[in-house]
Each structure stands twice: as structure tokens, then as C-alpha cells.
Short mmCIF file of C-alpha atoms and ligand atoms in Angstrom, two decimals:
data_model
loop_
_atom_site.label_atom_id
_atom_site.label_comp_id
_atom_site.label_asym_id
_atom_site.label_seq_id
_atom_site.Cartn_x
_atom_site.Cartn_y
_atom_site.Cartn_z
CA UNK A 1 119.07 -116.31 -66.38
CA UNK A 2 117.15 -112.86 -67.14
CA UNK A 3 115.73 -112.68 -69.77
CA UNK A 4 116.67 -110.66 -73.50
CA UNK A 5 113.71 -108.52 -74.21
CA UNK A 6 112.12 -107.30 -77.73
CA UNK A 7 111.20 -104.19 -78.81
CA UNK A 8 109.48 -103.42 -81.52
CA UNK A 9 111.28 -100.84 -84.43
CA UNK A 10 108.05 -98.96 -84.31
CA UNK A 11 108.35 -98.03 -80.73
CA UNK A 12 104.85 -97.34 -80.02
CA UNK A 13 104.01 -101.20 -78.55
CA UNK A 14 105.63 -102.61 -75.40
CA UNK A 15 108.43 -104.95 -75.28
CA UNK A 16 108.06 -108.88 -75.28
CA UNK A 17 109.86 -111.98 -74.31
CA UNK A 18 111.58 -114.05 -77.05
CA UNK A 19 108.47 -116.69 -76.85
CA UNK A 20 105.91 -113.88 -77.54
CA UNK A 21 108.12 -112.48 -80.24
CA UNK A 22 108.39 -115.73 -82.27
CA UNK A 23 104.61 -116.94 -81.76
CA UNK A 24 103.25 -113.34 -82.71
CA UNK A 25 105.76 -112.76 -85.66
CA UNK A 26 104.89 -109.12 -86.24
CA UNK A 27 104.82 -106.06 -83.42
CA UNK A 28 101.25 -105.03 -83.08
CA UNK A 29 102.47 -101.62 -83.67
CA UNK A 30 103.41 -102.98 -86.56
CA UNK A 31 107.05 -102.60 -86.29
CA UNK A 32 109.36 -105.75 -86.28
CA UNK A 33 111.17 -106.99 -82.90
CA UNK A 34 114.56 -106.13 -82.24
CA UNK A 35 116.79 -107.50 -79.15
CA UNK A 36 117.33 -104.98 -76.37
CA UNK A 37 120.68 -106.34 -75.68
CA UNK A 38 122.92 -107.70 -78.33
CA UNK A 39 125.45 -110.13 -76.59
CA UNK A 40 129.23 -110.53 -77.47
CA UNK A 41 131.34 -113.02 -78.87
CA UNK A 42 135.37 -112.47 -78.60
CA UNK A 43 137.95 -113.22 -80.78
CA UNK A 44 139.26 -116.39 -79.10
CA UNK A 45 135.36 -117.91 -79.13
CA UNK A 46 135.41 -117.14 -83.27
CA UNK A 47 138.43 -118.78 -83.37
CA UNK A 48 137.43 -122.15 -81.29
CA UNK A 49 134.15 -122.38 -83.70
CA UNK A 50 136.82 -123.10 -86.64
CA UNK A 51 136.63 -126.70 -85.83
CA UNK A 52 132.76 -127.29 -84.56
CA UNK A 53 130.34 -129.13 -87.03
CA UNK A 54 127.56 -126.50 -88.30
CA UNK A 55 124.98 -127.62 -85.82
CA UNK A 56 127.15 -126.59 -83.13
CA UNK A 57 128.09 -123.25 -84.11
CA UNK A 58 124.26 -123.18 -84.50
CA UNK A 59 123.94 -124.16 -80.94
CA UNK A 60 127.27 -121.49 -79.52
CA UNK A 61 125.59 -118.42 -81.34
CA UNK A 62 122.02 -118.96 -80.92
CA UNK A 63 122.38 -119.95 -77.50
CA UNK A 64 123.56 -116.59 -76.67
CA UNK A 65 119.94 -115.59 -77.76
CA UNK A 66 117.58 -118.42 -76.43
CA UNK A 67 118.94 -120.44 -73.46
CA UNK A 68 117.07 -118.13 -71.40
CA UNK A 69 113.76 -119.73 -73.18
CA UNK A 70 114.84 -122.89 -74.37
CA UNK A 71 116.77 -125.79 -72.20
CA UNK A 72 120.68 -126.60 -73.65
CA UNK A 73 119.32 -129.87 -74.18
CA UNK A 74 116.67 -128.89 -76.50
CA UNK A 75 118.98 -125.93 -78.02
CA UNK A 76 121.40 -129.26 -78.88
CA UNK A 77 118.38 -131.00 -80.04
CA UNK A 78 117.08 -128.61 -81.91
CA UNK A 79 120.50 -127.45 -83.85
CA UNK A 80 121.35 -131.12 -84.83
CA UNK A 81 117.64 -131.39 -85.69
CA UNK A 82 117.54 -128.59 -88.07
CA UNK A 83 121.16 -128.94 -89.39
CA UNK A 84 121.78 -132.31 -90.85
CA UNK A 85 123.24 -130.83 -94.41
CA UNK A 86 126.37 -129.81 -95.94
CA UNK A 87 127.59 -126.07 -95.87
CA UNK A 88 130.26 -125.91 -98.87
CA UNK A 89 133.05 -123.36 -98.97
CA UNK A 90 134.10 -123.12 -101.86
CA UNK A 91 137.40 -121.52 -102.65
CA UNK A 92 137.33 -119.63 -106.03
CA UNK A 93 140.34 -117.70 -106.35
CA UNK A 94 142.77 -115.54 -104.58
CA UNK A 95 141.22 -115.03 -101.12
CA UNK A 96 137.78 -115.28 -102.55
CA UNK A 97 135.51 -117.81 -101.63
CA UNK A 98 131.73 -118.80 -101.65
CA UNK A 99 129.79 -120.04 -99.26
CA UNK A 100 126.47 -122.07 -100.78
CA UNK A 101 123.66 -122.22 -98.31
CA UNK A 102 121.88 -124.17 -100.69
CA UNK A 103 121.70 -127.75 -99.76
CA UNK A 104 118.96 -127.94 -97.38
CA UNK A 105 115.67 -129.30 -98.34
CA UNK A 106 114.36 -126.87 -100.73
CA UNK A 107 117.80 -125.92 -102.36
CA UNK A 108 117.43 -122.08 -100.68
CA UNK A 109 119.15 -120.49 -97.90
CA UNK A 110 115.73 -119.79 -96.32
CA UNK A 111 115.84 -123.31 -94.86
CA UNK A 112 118.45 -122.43 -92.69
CA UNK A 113 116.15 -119.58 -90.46
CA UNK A 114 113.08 -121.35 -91.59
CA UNK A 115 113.90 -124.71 -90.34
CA UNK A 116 115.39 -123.34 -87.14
CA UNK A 117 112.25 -120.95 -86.58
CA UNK A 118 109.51 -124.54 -87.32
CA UNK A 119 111.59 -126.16 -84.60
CA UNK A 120 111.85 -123.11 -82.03
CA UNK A 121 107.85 -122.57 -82.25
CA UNK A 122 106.96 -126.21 -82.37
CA UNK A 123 109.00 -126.37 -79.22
CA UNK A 124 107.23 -123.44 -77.78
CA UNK A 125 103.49 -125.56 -78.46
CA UNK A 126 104.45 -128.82 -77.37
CA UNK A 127 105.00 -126.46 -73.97
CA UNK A 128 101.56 -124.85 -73.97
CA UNK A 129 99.80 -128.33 -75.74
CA UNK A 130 98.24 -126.31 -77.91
CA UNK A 131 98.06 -126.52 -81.83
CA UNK A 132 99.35 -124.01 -84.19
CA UNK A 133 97.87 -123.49 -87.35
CA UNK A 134 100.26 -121.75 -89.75
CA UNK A 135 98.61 -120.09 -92.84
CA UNK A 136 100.93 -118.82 -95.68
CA UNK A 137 100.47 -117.44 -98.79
CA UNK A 138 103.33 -118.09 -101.58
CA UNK A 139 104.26 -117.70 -105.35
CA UNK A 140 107.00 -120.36 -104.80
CA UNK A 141 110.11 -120.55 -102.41
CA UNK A 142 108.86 -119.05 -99.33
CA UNK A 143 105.71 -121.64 -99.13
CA UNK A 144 107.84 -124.19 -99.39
CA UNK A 145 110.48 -123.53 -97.12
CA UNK A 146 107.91 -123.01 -94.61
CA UNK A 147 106.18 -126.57 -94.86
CA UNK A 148 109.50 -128.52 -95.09
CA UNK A 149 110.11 -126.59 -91.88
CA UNK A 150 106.89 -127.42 -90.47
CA UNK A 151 106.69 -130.51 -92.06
CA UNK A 152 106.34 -133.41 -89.42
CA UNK A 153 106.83 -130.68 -85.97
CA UNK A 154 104.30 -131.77 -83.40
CA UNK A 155 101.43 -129.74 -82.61
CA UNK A 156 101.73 -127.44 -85.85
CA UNK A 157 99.57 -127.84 -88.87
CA UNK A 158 100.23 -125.82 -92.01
CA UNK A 159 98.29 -124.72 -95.04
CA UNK A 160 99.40 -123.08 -97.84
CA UNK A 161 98.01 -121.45 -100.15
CA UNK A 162 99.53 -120.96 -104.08
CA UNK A 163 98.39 -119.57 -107.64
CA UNK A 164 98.87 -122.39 -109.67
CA UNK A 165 99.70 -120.35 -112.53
CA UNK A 166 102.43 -118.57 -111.10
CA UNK A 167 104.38 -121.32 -109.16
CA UNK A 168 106.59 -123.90 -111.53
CA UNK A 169 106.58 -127.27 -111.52
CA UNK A 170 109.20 -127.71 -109.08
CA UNK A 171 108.28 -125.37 -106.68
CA UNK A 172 104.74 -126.99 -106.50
CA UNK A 173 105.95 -130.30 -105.64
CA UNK A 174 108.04 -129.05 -103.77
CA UNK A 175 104.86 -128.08 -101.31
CA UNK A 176 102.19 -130.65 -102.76
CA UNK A 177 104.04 -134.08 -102.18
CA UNK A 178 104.60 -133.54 -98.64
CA UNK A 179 101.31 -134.38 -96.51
CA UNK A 180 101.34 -135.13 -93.06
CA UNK A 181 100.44 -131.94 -91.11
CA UNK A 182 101.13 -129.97 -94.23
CA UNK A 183 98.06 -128.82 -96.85
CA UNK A 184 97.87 -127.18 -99.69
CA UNK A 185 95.31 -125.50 -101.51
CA UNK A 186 95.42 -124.41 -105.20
CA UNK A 187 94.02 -121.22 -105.42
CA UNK A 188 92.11 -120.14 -109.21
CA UNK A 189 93.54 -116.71 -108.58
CA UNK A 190 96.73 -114.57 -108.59
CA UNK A 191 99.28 -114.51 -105.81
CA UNK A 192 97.86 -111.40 -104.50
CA UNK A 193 94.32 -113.10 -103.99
CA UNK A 194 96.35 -116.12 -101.80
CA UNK A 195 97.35 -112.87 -99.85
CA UNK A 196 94.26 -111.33 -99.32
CA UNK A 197 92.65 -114.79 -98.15
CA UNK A 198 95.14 -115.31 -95.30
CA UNK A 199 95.09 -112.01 -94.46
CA UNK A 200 91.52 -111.97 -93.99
CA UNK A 201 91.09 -115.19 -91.87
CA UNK A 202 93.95 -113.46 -89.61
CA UNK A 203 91.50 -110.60 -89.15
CA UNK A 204 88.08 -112.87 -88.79
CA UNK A 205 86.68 -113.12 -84.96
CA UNK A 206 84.86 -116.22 -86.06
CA UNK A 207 88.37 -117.95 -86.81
CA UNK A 208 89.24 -117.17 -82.70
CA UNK A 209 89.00 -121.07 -81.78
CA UNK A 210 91.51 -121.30 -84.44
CA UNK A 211 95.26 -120.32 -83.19
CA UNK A 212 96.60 -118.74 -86.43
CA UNK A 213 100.03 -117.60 -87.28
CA UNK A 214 101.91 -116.51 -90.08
CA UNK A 215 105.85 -117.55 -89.22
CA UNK A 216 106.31 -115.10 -91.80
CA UNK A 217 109.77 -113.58 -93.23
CA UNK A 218 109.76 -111.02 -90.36
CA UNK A 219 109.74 -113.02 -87.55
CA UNK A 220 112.90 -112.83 -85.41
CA UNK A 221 112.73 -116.44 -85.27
CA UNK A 222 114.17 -116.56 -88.78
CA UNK A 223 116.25 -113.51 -87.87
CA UNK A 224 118.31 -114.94 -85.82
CA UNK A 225 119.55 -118.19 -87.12
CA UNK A 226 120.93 -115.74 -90.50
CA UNK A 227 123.43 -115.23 -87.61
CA UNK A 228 125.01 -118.28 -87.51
CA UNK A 229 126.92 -118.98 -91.13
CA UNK A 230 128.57 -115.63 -90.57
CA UNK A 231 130.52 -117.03 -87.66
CA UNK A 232 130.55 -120.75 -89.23
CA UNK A 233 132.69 -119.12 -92.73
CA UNK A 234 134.91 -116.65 -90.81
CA UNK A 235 136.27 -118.86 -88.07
CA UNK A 236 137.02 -121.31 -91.06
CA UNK A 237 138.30 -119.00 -93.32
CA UNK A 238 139.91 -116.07 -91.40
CA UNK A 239 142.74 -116.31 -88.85
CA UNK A 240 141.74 -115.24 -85.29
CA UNK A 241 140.85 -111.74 -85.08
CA UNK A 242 141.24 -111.17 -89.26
CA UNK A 243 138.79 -109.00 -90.71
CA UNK A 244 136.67 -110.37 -93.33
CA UNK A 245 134.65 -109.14 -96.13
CA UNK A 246 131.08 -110.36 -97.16
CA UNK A 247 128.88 -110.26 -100.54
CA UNK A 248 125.49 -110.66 -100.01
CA UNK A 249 122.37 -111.09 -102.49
CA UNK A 250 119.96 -108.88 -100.96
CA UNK A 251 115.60 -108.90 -101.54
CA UNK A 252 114.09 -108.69 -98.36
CA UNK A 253 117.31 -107.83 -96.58
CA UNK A 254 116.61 -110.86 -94.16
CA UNK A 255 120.55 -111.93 -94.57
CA UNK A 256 122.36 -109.34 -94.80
CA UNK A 257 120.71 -107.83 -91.60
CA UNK A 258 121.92 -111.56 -90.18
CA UNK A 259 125.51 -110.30 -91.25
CA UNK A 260 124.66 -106.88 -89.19
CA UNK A 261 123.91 -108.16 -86.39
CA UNK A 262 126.75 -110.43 -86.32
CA UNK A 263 129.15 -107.28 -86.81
CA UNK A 264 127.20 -106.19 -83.95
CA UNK A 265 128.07 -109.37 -81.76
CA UNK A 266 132.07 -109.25 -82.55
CA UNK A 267 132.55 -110.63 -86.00
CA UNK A 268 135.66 -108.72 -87.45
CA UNK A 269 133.66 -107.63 -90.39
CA UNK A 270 135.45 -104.96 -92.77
CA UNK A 271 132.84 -104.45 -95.54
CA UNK A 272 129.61 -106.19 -95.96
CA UNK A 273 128.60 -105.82 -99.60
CA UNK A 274 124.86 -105.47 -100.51
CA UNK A 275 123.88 -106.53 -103.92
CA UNK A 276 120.49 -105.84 -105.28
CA UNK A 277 118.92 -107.04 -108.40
CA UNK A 278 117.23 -104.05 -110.97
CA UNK A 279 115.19 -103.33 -107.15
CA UNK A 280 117.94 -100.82 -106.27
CA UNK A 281 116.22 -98.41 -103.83
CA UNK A 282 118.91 -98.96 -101.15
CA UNK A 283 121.72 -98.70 -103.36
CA UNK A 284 120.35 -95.43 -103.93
CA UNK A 285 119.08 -94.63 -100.71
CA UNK A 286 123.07 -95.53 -99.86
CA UNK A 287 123.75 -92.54 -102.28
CA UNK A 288 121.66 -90.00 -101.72
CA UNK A 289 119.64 -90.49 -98.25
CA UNK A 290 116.47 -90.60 -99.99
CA UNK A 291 114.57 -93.76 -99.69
CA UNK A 292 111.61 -94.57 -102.53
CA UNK A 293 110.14 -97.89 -102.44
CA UNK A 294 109.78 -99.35 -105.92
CA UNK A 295 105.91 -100.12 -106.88
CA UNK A 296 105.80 -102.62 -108.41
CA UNK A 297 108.29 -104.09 -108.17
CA UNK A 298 110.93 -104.94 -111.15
CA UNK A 299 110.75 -108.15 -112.75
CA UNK A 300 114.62 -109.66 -112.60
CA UNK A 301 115.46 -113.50 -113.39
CA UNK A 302 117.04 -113.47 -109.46
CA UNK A 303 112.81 -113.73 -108.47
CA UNK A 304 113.34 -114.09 -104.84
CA UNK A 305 115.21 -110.86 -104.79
CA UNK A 306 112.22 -108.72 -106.82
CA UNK A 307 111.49 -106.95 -103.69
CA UNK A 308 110.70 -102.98 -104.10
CA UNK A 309 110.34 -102.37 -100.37
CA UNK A 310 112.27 -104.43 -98.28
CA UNK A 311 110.70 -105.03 -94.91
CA UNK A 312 113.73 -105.46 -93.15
CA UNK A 313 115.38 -102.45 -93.97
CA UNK A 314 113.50 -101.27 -91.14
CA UNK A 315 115.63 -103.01 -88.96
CA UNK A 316 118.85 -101.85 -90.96
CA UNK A 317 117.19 -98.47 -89.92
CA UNK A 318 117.50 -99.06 -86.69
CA UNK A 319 120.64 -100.29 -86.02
CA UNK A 320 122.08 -97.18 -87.20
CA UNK A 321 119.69 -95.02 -85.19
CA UNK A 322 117.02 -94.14 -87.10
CA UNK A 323 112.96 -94.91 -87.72
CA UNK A 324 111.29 -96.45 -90.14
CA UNK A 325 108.09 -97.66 -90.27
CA UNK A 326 106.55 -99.86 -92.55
CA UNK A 327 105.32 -97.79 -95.22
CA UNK A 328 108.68 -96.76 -95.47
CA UNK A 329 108.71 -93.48 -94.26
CA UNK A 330 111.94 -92.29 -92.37
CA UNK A 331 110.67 -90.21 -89.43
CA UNK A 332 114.23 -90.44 -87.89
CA UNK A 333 117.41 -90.31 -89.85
CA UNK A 334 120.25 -93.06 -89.49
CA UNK A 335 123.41 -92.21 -89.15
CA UNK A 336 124.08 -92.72 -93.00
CA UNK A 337 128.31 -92.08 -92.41
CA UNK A 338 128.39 -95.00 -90.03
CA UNK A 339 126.61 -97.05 -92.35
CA UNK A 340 128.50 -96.25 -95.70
CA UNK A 341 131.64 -97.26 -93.54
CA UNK A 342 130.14 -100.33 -93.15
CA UNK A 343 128.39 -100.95 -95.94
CA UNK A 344 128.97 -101.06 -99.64
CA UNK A 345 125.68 -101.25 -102.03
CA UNK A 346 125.72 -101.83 -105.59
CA UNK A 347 122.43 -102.62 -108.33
CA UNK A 348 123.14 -105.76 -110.67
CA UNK A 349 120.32 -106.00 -113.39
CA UNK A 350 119.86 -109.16 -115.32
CA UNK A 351 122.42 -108.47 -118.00
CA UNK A 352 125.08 -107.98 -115.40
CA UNK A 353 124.03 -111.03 -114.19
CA UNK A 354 124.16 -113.20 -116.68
CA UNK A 355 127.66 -111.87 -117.81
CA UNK A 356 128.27 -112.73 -114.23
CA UNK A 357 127.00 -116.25 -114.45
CA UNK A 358 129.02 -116.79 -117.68
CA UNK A 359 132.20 -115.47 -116.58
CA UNK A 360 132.60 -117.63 -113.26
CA UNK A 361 132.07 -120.35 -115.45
CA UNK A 362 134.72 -119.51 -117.87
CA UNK A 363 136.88 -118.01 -115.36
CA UNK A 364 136.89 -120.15 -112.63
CA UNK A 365 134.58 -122.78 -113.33
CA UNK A 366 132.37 -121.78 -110.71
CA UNK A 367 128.99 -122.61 -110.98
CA UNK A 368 126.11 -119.79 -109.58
CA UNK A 369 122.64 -119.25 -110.00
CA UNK A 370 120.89 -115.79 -110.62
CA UNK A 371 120.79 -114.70 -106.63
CA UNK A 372 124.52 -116.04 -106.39
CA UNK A 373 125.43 -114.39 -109.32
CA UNK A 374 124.08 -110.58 -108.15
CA UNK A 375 126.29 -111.09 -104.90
CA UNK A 376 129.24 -112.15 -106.85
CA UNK A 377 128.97 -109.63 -109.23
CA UNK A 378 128.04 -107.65 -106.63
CA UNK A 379 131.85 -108.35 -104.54
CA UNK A 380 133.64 -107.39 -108.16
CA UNK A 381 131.90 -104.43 -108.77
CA UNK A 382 133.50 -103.38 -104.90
CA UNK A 383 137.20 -104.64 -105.88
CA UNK A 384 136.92 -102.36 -109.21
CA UNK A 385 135.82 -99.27 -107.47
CA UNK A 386 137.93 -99.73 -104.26
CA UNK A 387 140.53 -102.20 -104.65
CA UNK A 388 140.89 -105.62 -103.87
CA UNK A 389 141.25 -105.67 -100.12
CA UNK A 390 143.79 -107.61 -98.44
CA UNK A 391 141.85 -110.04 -96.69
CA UNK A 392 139.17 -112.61 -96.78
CA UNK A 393 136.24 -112.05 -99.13
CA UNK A 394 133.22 -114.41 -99.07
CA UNK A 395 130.36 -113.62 -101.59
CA UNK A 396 126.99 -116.06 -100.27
CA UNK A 397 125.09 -118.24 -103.07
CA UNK A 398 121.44 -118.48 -101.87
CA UNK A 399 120.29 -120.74 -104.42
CA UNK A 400 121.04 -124.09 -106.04
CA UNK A 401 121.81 -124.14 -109.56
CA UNK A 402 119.49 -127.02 -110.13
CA UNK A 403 116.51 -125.11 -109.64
CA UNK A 404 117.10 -122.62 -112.56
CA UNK A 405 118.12 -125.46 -115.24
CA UNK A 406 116.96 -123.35 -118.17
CA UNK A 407 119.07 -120.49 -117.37
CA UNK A 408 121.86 -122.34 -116.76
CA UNK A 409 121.68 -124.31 -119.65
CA UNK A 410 120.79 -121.70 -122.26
CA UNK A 411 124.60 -119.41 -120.39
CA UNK A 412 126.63 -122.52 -120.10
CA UNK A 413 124.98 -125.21 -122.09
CA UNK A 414 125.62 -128.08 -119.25
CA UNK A 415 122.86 -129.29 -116.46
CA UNK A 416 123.38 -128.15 -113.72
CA UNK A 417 123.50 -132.16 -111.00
CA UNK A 418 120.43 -132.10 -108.82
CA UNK A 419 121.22 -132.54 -105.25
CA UNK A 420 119.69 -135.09 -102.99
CA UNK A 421 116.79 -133.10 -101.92
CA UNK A 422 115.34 -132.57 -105.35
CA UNK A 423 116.29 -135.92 -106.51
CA UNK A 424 113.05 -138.65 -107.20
CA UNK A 425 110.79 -135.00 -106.80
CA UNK A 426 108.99 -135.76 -110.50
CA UNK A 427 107.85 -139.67 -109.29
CA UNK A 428 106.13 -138.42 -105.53
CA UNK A 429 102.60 -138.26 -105.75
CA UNK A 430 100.88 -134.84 -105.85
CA UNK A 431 97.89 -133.46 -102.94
CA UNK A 432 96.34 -130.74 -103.07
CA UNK A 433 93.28 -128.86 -103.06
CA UNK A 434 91.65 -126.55 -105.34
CA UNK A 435 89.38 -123.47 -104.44
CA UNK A 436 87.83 -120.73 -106.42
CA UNK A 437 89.31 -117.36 -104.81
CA UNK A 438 86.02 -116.93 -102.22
CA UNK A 439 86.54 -116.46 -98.42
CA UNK A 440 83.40 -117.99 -97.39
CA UNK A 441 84.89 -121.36 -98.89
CA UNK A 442 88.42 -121.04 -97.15
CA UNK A 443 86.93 -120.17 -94.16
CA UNK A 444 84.35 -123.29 -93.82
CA UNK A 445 88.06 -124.91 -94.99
CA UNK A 446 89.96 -124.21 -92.03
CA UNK A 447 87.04 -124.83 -89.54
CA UNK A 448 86.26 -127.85 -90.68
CA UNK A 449 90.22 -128.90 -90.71
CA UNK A 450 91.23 -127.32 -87.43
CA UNK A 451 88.03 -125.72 -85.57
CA UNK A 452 87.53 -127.85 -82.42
C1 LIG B 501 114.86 -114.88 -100.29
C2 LIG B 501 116.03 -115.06 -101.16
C3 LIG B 501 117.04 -114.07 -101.29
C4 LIG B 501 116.95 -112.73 -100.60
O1 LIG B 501 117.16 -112.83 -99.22
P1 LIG B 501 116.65 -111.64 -98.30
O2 LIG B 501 116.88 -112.08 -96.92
O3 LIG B 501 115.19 -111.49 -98.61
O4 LIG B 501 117.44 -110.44 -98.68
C5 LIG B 501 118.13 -114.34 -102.08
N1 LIG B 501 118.24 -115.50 -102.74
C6 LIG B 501 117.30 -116.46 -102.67
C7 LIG B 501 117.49 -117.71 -103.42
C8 LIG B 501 116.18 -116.29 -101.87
O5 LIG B 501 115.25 -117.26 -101.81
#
């Protein structure tokens, strides 16, 4: 089979091979990697996913991606590796529905690309018998989605690196009770210090004997598996060939560009709504043509989502024709009447949101979280400005309650139930290390733990 090439949205570096993409992450040009060719999926396909389990929709989508790097035995093995939870559909009213991507192990819908990505690259070194040190910085989920999707992969060590003062309780343990392959190091400092340390060692020729990579949120290896729920809720919900509208909670712009590129594939998609926390420089860029990245950024109780420049709008960019780079500067317009035909964006700022939260509750006894809320809100604030369109409409909760029980609780006054994966978290026992914010000290750190 020949292979699907990359290319980078920058232009300006040469195209790679889906293994080159995944283990570099980021274009050198600094662009991210797109695929050349997007392949097709027809009507009849969508239809026959309706009754497949998760992992093998996971398996028909992705496939048309990676068989030309990865065996379809390993493809199986790594779909029913990666998906061995429940994805809900929850009917809410009308022909409104949710979809919760939140019952993987850290309760967030980045274990469903992060996961899949761990597994694609640990494949990829267990090739080359090499090991792969992945450094990460985090102030909570992204850290530890990445070491639960790490955690245990042959030939792949991770460290992590946190402000203790700015990650909760939870989200610590979440990272800290692990071990195995997976460190972590409690760093006296601010998030933005964690950053500067791993970006650093990245940059140090004395850390060459050390294969370093940052699986970060760019990486088309978490791109790509955003794909797959699209497919999974339509060919459920939807009758063949029905078009179907989607709401989605939008930071980074990660999933919704998932959604995108399924449109782009053959998913009958009429409207995909883009909801933004108080961070609304796409909404208006959606408005006026003018993008202005938001420094810093605003401070919502949807944290994941308190992006001000969304690297992955770059992408967005370029599916429409146009050329961003990183800094956010358009050097090439999109074709902005394509994408407001495609796209709906609306801004949902913390009092919306909590009104939001409260009245699914009352209303329908649905039960979101902040992030879940802004894309539900998010799918209203569409049906009161253009009508309620006569089809399916599924808005996507990206978070488990359980993980904001003080929100919840203070809106609805009930506890949100803890699902499996955060169940027994407070009894595991804690490791980590601590280290003042000096590079010198990380740096003996990782030669010591993974210098040959
Ligand atoms: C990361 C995150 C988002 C935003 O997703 P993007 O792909 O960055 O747009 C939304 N909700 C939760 C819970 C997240 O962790």
C-alpha cells in the first residue's frame, strides 16, 4: 500500500511519513502535519458501523489512516487495547443527545487520542528497540492523560513535570500513584517554569544520548483518533445518509478539528457548533475575519478550555485554504463563506454556564460539567438564533462531573457518583519527586534516569 504523506501547515519543511509525523510531534518549520490525502467513507460504510463495538469503529476509521504503517493485526490490537470503556449516548430530549467521552481513565476525552497516540508510538519503538523518553510539562489534565497513556507501553518512559501549587488533589494523584515507567517530579515553581525546563532539555546537545519527545497536543497522533466518535454517534444515532448536527466545547480546537476532518471523510455533517468559554477569539474571528489571540488568557471555571490562542486553529486554517502560522498571523486568507456554512461559533462565559449547568438539571435532569455545559449551551444558543433543525443534534461532554464536585454541588446541591477510574484514588500511595526550578538539577535528573 503507498503510503499517506504529511505536510506541514507551515509549508516551508518537507513532507513526512505517518511514523516520522507521530515520533517528531511538531513540523520543524514549525507548522503542524496535515494528511495529503484525506480518504472517504460512504454512506453505506457509516451505516454498517451502527452496530460495531467502539474499538472497532476505532479500527474501520483509523485504518483508513495507518494500515499503511501499522499491520491489521496490531491496528485490532491496538483499538481493543486502547478502548476497553463505555461511550454513553445519552438521549436528552427531542432529537438531542449527548455523547460523554468521559469514562476513560482520567475522566477526560483526551484519553481517547492520548491513549491511541501512547499505543501507536510505543508500537513504532518496540520496531526500532529503542527507548522513548517522553517529557511533559502540565498544570493538571494533560499530564495525566499522557502517563495513563504511557503508563505500562514498552520501551517508553515518561516524566512529568507539575507545579504543585497549581494542580488539585485529584489531578496529582491522578499522575503520582502510577509508577512503573511513569515519574513525576514536583516542581517549587509555576507552570510556566515546568515549561521552560522541558523546553530547554529539548534544546540541550548534551541530552542527544537521550531520545526525547513531547507527544504533545499537536501531534497528529492524537489528531486522528478525535475522528473516530464522530462516526461511532452518527451511525448510531442518524439513519443512513441523515445529516447530523454537532456541539462541541472548544480550547485548543483539538476536537472539533476531529469533527472537520470527519466532514471531510463523508460524515453527513450539517452544522458543527463551536463553543468557546470567555476565550472567544474565533467566535469573533467567525464575525469579523480578524483573528487576535487573547494574552493571557481568561480565567473561566471550564480550565481546560482557557486557551487564548488555539494551536490548532492553524489547521482549521488550512482546511479552508488559508495560512497560519503559529504566532497566529494569517498570511493567507481562508475561505471564511465556506466556513460560516459549516460552522457556527458562539462565546459562553461562566455565568452562561452555570445557568447552563442548572437548567439541564432542572430541565432534563441531565447532569454536565463546566466544558459540557459551554457545548450545550453552546447547541441552544444555535437553535435560538436559527431554529431548531430537523435532524439529529449531538452536543459532546468532555469531562466527568466527578472531577468538579464543588461546582456541582454548590449549582445542584447533589454529588456528582465517581466512576470506576477515580474510585479508591485517595487510598493509592503517592511518588514523586521534588526539585527547586534549576536546569542543572533536571538535567543531571534525566541522565542519571535514562542516559546510557
Ligand atoms: C482539553 C479539553 C477540552 C478542549 O478540547 P480542545 O481539543 O483543546 O478544543 C474540553 N474539555 C475538556 C475537559 C478538556 O480536557
Amino acid at each position: 500500500m503507498s503510503g499517506n504523506m504529511y505536510y506541514s501547515t507551515n509549508h516551508a519543511s518537507p513532507d513526512v511519513s505517518l511514523s516520522e509525523a507521530l515520533l517528531t510531534g511538531q513540523a520543524p518549520d514549525k507548522g503542524l502535519y496535515m494528511p495529503r490525502s484525506i480518504p472517504r467513507i460512504g454512506p453505506e460504510e457509516i451505516a454498517d458501523l451502527s452496530d460495531k463495538t467502539y474499538s472497532e469503529v476505532a479500527r474501520v476509521i483509523l485504518g483508513k489512516y495507518v494500515l499503511d504503517t501499522f499491520s491489521e493485526d496490531e491496528l485490532n490490537r491496538l483499538c481493543e487495547d486502547a478502548y476497553d470503556y463505555e461511550v454513553p449516548l445519552e438521549h436528552v430530549a427531542g432529537r438531542r443527545y449527548v455523547m460523554r467521552l468521559d469514562r476513560g481513565p482520567t475522566a477526560s476525552f483526551k484519553d481517547f487520542a492520548a491513549r491511541m497516540m501512547g499505543r501507536m508510538i510505543g508500537s513504532l519503538m518496540q520496531l526500532e528497540e529503542r527507548t522513548l523518553v517522553i517529557l511533559t510539562a502540565t498544570s493538571g489534565d494533560t499530564g495525566s492523560a499522557i502517563a495513563h497513556a504511557f503508563f505500562r507501553i514498552p520501551n517508553i518512559k515518561v516524566m512529568v513535570l507539575f507545579p504543585p501549587d497549581e494542580v488539585s488533589n485529584r489531578q496529582r494523584k491522578q499522575m503520582t500513584t502510577l509508577g512503573d515507567n511513569v515519574s513525576t517530579v514536583a516542581v517549587d515553581g509555576k507552570f510556566d517554569d515546568c515549561q521552560a525546563l522541558v523546553k530547554r532539555a529539548f534544546a540541550d546537545p548534551d541530552l542527544k544520548s537521550v531520545r526525547l519527545s513531547s507527544a504533545n497536543s499537536i501531534n497528529i497522533g492524537r489528531l486522528l483518533p478525535q475522528i473516530v466518535y464522530y462516526f461511532y454517534a452518527t451511525s448510531r444515532l442518524a439513519g443512513p445518509g441523515e445529516p447530523v448536527v454537532f456541539s462541541v466545547p472548544s480550547g485548543n480546537f483539538g476536537d472539533m478539528m476531529g469533527c472537520l476532518l470527519a466532514q471531510r471523510m463523508g460524515l453527513p455533517l450539517r452544522k458543527l457548533i463551536i463553543a468557546t468559554n470567555a476565550n472567544n477569539e474565533v467566535p469573533v474571528f467567525m464575525t469579523t475575519g480578524r483573528y487576535e489571540k487573547i494574552v493571557p488568557s481568561r480565567v473561566c471555571i471550564s480550565n481546560a478550555m482557557n486557551v487564548g490562542h488555539p494551536s490548532n486553529f492553524a489547521r482549521v486554517i488550512d482546511l479552508f485554504g488559508g495560512h497560519m502560522d503559529e504566532q497566529g498571523i494569517i498570511h493567507r486568507k481562508p475561505d471564511l463563506d465556506r466556513m460560516r456554512k459549516l460552522l457556527w461559533a458562539t462565546s459562553v462565559d461562566d455565568d452562561r454556564t452555570r445557568e447552563a449547568i442548572r437548567s439541564a438539571w432542572t430541565r432534563y435532569r441531565l447532569l454536565l460539567e463546566p466544558h459540557g455545559a459551554v457545548g450545550w449551551r453552546g447547541l441552544e444558543d444555535y437553535i435560538e438564533s436559527e431554529g431548531e433543525p430537523k435532524c439529529t443534534m449531538i452536543s459532546v461532554e468532555t469531562a466527568h462531573p466527578a472531577k468538579f464536585p464543588e461546582e456541582i454541588q454548590s449549582l445542584l446541591s447533589i454529588t456528582p457518583d465517581i466512576p470506576p477510574s477515580m474510585d479508591g484514588l485517595e487510598d493509592k500511595s503517592e511518588e514523586y519527586l521534588r526539585m527547586p526550578v534549576d536546569y542543572e538539577t533536571f538535567k543531571k535528573l534525566i541522565l542519571e534516569r535514562y542516559g546510557r
